[in-house]
PDB file of C-alpha atoms in Angstrom:
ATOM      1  CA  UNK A   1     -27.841  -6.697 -12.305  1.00 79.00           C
ATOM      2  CA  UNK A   2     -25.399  -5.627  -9.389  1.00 87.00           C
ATOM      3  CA  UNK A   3     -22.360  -7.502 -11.593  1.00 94.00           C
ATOM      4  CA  UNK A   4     -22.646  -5.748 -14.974  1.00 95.00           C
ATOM      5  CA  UNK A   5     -18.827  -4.756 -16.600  1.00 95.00           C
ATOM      6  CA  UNK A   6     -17.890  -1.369 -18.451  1.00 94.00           C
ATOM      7  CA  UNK A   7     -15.397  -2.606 -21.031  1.00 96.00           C
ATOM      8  CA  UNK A   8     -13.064  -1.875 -18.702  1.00 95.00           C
ATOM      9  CA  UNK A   9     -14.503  -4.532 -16.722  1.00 95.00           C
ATOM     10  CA  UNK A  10     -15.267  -2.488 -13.904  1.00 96.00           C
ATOM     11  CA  UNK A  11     -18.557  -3.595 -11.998  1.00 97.00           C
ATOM     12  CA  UNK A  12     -20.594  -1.061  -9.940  1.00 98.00           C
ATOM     13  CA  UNK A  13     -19.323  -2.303  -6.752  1.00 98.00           C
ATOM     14  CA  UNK A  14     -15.659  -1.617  -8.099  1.00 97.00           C
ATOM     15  CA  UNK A  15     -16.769   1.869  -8.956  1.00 96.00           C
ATOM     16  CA  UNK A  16     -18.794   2.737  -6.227  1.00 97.00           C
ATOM     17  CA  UNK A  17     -15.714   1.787  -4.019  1.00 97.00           C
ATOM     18  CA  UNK A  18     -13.456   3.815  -6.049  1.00 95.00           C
ATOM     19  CA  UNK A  19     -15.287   6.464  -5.491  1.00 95.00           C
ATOM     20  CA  UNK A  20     -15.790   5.896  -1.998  1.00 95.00           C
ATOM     21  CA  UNK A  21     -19.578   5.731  -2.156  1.00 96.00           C
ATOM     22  CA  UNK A  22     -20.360   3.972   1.300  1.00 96.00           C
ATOM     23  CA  UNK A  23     -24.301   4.107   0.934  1.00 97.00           C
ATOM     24  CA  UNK A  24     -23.900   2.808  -2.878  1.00 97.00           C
ATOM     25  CA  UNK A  25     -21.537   0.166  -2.166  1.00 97.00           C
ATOM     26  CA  UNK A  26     -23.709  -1.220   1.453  1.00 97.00           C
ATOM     27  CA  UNK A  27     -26.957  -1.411  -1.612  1.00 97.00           C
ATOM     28  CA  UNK A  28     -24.639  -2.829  -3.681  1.00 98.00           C
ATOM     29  CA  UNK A  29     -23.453  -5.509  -1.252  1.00 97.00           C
ATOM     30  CA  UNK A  30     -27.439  -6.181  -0.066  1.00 97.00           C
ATOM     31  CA  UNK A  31     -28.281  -6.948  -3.846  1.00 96.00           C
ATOM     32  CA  UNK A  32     -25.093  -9.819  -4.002  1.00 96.00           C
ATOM     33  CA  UNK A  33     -22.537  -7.806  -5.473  1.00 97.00           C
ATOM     34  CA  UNK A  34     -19.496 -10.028  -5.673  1.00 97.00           C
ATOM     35  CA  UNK A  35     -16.720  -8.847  -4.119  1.00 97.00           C
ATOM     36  CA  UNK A  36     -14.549 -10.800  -5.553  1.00 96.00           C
ATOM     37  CA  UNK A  37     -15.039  -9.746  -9.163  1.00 97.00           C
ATOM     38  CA  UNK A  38     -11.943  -7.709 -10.688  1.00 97.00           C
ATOM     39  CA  UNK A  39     -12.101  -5.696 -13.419  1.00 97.00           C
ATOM     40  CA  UNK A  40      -9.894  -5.803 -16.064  1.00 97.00           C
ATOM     41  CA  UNK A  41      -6.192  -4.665 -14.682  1.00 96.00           C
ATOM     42  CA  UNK A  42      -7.181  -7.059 -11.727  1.00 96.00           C
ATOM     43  CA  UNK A  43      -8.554  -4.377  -9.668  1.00 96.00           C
ATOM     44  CA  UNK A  44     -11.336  -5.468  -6.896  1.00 97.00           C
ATOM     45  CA  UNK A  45     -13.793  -2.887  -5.342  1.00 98.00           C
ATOM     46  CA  UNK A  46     -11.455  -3.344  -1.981  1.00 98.00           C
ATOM     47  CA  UNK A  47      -8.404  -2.364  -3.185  1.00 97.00           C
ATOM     48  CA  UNK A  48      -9.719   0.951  -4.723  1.00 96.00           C
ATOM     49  CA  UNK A  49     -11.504   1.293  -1.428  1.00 97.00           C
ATOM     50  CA  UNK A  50      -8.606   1.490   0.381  1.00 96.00           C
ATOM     51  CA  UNK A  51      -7.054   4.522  -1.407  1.00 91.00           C
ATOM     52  CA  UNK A  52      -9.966   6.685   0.310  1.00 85.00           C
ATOM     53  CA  UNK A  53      -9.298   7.778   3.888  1.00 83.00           C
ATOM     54  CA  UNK A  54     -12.796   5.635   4.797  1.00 87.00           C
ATOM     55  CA  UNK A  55     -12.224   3.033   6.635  1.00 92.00           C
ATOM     56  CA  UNK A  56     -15.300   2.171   7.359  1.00 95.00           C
ATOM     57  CA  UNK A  57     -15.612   1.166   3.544  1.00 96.00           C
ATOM     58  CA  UNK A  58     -12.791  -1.379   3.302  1.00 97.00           C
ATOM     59  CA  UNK A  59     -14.205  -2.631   6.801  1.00 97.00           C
ATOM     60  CA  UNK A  60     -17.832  -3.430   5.082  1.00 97.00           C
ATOM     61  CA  UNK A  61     -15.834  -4.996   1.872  1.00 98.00           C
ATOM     62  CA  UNK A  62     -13.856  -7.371   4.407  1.00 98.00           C
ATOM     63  CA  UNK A  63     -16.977  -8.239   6.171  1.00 97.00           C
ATOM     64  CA  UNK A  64     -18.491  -9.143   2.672  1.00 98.00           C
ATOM     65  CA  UNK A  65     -15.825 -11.808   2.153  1.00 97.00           C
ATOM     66  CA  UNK A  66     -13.312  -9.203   0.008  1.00 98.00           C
ATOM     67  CA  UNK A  67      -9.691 -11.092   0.225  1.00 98.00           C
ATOM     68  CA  UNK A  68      -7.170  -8.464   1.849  1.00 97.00           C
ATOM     69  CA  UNK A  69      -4.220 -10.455   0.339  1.00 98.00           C
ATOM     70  CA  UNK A  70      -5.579 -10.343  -3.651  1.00 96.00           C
ATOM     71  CA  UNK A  71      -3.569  -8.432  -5.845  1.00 96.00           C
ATOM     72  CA  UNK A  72      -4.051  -6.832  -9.005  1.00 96.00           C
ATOM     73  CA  UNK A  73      -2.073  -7.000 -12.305  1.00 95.00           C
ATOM     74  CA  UNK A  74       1.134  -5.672 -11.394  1.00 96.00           C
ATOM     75  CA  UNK A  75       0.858  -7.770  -7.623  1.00 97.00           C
ATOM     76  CA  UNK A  76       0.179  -4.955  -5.704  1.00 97.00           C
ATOM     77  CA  UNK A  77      -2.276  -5.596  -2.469  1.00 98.00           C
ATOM     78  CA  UNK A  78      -4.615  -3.097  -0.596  1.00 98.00           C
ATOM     79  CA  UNK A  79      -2.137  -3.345   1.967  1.00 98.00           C
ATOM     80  CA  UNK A  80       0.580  -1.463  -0.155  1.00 98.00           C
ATOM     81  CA  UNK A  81      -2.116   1.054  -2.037  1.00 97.00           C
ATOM     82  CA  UNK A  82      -3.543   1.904   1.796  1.00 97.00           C
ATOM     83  CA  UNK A  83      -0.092   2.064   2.558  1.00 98.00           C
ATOM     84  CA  UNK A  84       0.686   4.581  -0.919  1.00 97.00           C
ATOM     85  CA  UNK A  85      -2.084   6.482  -0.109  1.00 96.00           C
ATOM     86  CA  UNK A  86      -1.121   6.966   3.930  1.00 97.00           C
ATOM     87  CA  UNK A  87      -4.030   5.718   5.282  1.00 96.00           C
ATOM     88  CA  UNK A  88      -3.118   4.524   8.343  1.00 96.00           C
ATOM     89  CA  UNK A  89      -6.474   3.639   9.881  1.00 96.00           C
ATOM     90  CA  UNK A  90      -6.900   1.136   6.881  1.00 96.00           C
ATOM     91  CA  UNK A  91      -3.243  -0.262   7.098  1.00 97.00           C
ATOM     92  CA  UNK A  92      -3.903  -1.346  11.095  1.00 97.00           C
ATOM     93  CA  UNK A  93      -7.516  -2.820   9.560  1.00 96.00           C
ATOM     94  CA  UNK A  94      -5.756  -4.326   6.891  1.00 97.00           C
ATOM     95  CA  UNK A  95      -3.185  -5.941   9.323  1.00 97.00           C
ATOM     96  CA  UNK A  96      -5.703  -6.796  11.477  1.00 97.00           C
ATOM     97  CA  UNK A  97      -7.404  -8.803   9.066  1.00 97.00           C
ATOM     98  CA  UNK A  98      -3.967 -10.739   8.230  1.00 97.00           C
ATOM     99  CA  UNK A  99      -2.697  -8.926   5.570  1.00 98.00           C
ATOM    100  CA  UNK A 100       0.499 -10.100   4.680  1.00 98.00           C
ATOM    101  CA  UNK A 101       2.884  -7.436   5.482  1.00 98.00           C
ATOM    102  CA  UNK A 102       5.783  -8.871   3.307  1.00 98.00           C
ATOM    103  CA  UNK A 103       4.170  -9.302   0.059  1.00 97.00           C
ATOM    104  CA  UNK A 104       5.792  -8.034  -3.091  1.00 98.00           C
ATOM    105  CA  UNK A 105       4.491  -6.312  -6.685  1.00 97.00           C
ATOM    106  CA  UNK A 106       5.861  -7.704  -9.808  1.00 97.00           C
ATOM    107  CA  UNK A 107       8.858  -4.929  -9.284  1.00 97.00           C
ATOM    108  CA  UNK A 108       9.626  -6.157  -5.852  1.00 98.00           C
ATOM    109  CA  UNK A 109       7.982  -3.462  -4.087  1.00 98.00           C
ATOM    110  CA  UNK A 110       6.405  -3.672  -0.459  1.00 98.00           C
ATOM    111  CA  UNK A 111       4.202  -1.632   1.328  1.00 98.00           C
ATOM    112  CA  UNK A 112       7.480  -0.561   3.626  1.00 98.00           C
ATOM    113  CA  UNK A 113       9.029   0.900   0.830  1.00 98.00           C
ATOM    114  CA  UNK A 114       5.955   2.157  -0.411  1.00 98.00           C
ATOM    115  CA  UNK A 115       5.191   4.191   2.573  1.00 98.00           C
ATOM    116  CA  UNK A 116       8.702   5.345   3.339  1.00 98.00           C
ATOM    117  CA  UNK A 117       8.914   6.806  -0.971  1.00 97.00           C
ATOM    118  CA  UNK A 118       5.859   8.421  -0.351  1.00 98.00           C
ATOM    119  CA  UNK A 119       6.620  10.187   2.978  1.00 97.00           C
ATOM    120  CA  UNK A 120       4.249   8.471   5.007  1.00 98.00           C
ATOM    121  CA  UNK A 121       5.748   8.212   8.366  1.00 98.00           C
ATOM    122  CA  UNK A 122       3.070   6.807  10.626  1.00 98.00           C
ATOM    123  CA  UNK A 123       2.320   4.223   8.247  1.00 98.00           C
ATOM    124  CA  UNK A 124       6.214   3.818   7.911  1.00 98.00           C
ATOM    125  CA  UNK A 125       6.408   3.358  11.770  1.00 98.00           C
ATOM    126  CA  UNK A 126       3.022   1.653  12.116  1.00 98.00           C
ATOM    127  CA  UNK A 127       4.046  -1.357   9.477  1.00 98.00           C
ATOM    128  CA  UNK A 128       7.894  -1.560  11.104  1.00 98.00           C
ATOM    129  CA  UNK A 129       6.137  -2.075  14.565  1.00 97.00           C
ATOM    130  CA  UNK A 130       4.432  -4.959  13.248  1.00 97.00           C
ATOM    131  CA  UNK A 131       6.890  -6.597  11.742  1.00 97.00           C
ATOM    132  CA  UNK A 132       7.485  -5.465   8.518  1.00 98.00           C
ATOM    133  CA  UNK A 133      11.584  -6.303   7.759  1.00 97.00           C
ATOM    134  CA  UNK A 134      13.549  -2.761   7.050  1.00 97.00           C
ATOM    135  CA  UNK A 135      15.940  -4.364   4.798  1.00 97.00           C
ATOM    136  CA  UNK A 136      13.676  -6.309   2.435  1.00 98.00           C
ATOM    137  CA  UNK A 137      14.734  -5.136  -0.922  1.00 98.00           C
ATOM    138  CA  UNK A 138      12.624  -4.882  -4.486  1.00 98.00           C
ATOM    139  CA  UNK A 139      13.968  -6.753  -7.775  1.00 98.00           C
ATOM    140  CA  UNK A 140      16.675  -3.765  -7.927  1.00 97.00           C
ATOM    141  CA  UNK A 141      18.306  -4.275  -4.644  1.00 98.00           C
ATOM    142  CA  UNK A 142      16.564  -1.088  -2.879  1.00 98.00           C
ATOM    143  CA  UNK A 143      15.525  -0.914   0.598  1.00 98.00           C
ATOM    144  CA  UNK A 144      12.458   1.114   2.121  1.00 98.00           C
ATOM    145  CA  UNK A 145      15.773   3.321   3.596  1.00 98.00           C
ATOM    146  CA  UNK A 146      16.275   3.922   0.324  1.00 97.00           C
ATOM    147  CA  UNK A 147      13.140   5.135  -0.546  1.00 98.00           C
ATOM    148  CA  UNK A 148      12.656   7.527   1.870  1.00 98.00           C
ATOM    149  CA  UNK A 149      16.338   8.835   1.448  1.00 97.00           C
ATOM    150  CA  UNK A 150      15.120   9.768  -2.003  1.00 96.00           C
ATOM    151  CA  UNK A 151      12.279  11.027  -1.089  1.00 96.00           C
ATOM    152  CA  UNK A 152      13.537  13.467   1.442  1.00 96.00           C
ATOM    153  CA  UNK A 153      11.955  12.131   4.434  1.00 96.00           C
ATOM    154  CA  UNK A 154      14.362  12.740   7.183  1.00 96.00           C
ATOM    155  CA  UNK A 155      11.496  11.087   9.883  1.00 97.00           C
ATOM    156  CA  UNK A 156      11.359   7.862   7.984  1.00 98.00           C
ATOM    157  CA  UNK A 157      15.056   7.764   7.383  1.00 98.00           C
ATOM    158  CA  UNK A 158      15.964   8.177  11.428  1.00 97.00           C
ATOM    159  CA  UNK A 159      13.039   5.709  12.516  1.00 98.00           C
ATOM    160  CA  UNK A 160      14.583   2.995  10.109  1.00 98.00           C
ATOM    161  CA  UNK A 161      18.254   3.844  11.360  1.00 97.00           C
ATOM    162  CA  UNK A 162      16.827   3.643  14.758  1.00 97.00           C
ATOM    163  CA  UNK A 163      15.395   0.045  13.711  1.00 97.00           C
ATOM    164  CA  UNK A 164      18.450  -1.350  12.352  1.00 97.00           C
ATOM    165  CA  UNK A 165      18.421  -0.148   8.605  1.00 97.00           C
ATOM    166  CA  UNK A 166      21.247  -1.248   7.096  1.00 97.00           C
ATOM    167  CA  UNK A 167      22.720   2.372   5.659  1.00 96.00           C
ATOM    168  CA  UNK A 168      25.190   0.396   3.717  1.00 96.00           C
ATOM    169  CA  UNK A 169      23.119  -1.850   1.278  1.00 96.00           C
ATOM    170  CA  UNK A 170      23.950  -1.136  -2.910  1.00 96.00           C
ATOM    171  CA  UNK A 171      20.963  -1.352  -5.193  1.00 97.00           C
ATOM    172  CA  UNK A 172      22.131  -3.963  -7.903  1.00 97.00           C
ATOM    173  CA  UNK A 173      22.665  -0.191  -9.943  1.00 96.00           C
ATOM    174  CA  UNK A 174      25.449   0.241  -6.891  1.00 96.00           C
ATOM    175  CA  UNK A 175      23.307   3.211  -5.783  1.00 95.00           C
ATOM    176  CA  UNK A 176      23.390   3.458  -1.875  1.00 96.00           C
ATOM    177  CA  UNK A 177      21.035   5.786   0.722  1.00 96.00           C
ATOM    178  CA  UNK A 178      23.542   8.352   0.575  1.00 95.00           C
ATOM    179  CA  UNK A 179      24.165   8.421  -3.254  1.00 95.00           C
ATOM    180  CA  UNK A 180      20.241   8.760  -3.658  1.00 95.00           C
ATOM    181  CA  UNK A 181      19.710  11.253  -0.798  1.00 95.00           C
ATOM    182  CA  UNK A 182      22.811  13.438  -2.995  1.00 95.00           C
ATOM    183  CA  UNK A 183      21.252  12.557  -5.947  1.00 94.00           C
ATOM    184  CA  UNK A 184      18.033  14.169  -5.128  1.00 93.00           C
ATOM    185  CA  UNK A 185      19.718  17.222  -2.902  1.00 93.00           C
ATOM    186  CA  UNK A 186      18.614  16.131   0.595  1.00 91.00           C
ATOM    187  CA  UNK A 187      21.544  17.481   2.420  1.00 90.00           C
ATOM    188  CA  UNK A 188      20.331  16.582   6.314  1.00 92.00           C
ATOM    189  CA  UNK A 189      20.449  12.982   4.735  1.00 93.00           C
ATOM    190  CA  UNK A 190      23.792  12.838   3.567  1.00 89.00           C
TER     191      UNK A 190
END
């Protein structure tokens, strides 16, 4: 039975992609494996996929009909784990399957931001070249500017300036890019 559940409802598909086991997942597939099954936190064998630097993985999942745009419990979307996980070869897949770029998590959070807290700068760049808006904000007001300034990444901070980052935006806490960039010590921020 290719669909059977752990009780965490996790299918061998989902685990074989989490795992990144190409050869498993292509049996997997050949046997009807449903790629559209999620397992209990609303997980799908594509969006663990993408946290492995194989793109050739997600690439076989898309092919198999797995939705690039489903999201899991807390709304996040392969797009924004490929993008947490700096995987920039799935992030241009992703997008060139029609990912949407501007989708949001239950906490407002975008795969912008989520590259720029994470220190990703390619994928930072990659997603601003297509499109992605540099002053879309979470439920809290932040920017992806934001998130970089706290996480120290001078790169991502002078690409978004460069793209017309508004420096001057509060977080609904008041918080601005240069209070979190003191905050966290990052003195060629401030």
């Amino acid at each position: 039975k290719p669909d059977v559940r752990d009780r965490d409802g996790a299918t061998p598909l989902i685990s074989a992609s989490m795992f990144g086991q190409e050869e498993i997942v292509r049996l997997l597939l050949k046997k009807g494996a449903d790629v559209a099954l999620t397992d209990n936190a609303g997980g799908t064998a594509l969006g663990y996929a993408v946290e492995s630097p194989m793109p050739d993985l997600a690439a076989m999942l898309i092919e198999a009909g797995a939705d690039v745009n489903s999201a899991d419990a807390a709304g996040e979307t392969a797009l924004m784990k490929a993008a947490r996980a700096g995987n920039l070869d799935v992030v241009r897949l992703l997008l060139g399957k029609k990912a949407e770029i501007k989708s949001q998590r239950s906490d407002g959070q975008f795969a912008l931001m989520i590259a720029a807290a994470y220190g990703h700068v390619d994928v930072a760049r990659w997603l601003v070249d297509k499109g992605a808006p540099v002053d879309m904000t979470d439920n809290q007001g932040r920017s992806a500017l934001m998130a970089a300034a706290r996480g120290g990444s001078d790169e991502i901070v002078e690409y978004l300036l460069a793209n017309r980052a508004d420096p001057n935006l509060q977080a609904t806490s008041g918080w601005t890019t240069v209070m979190l960039a003191a905050g966290q010590g990052h003195l060629s921020i401030v």
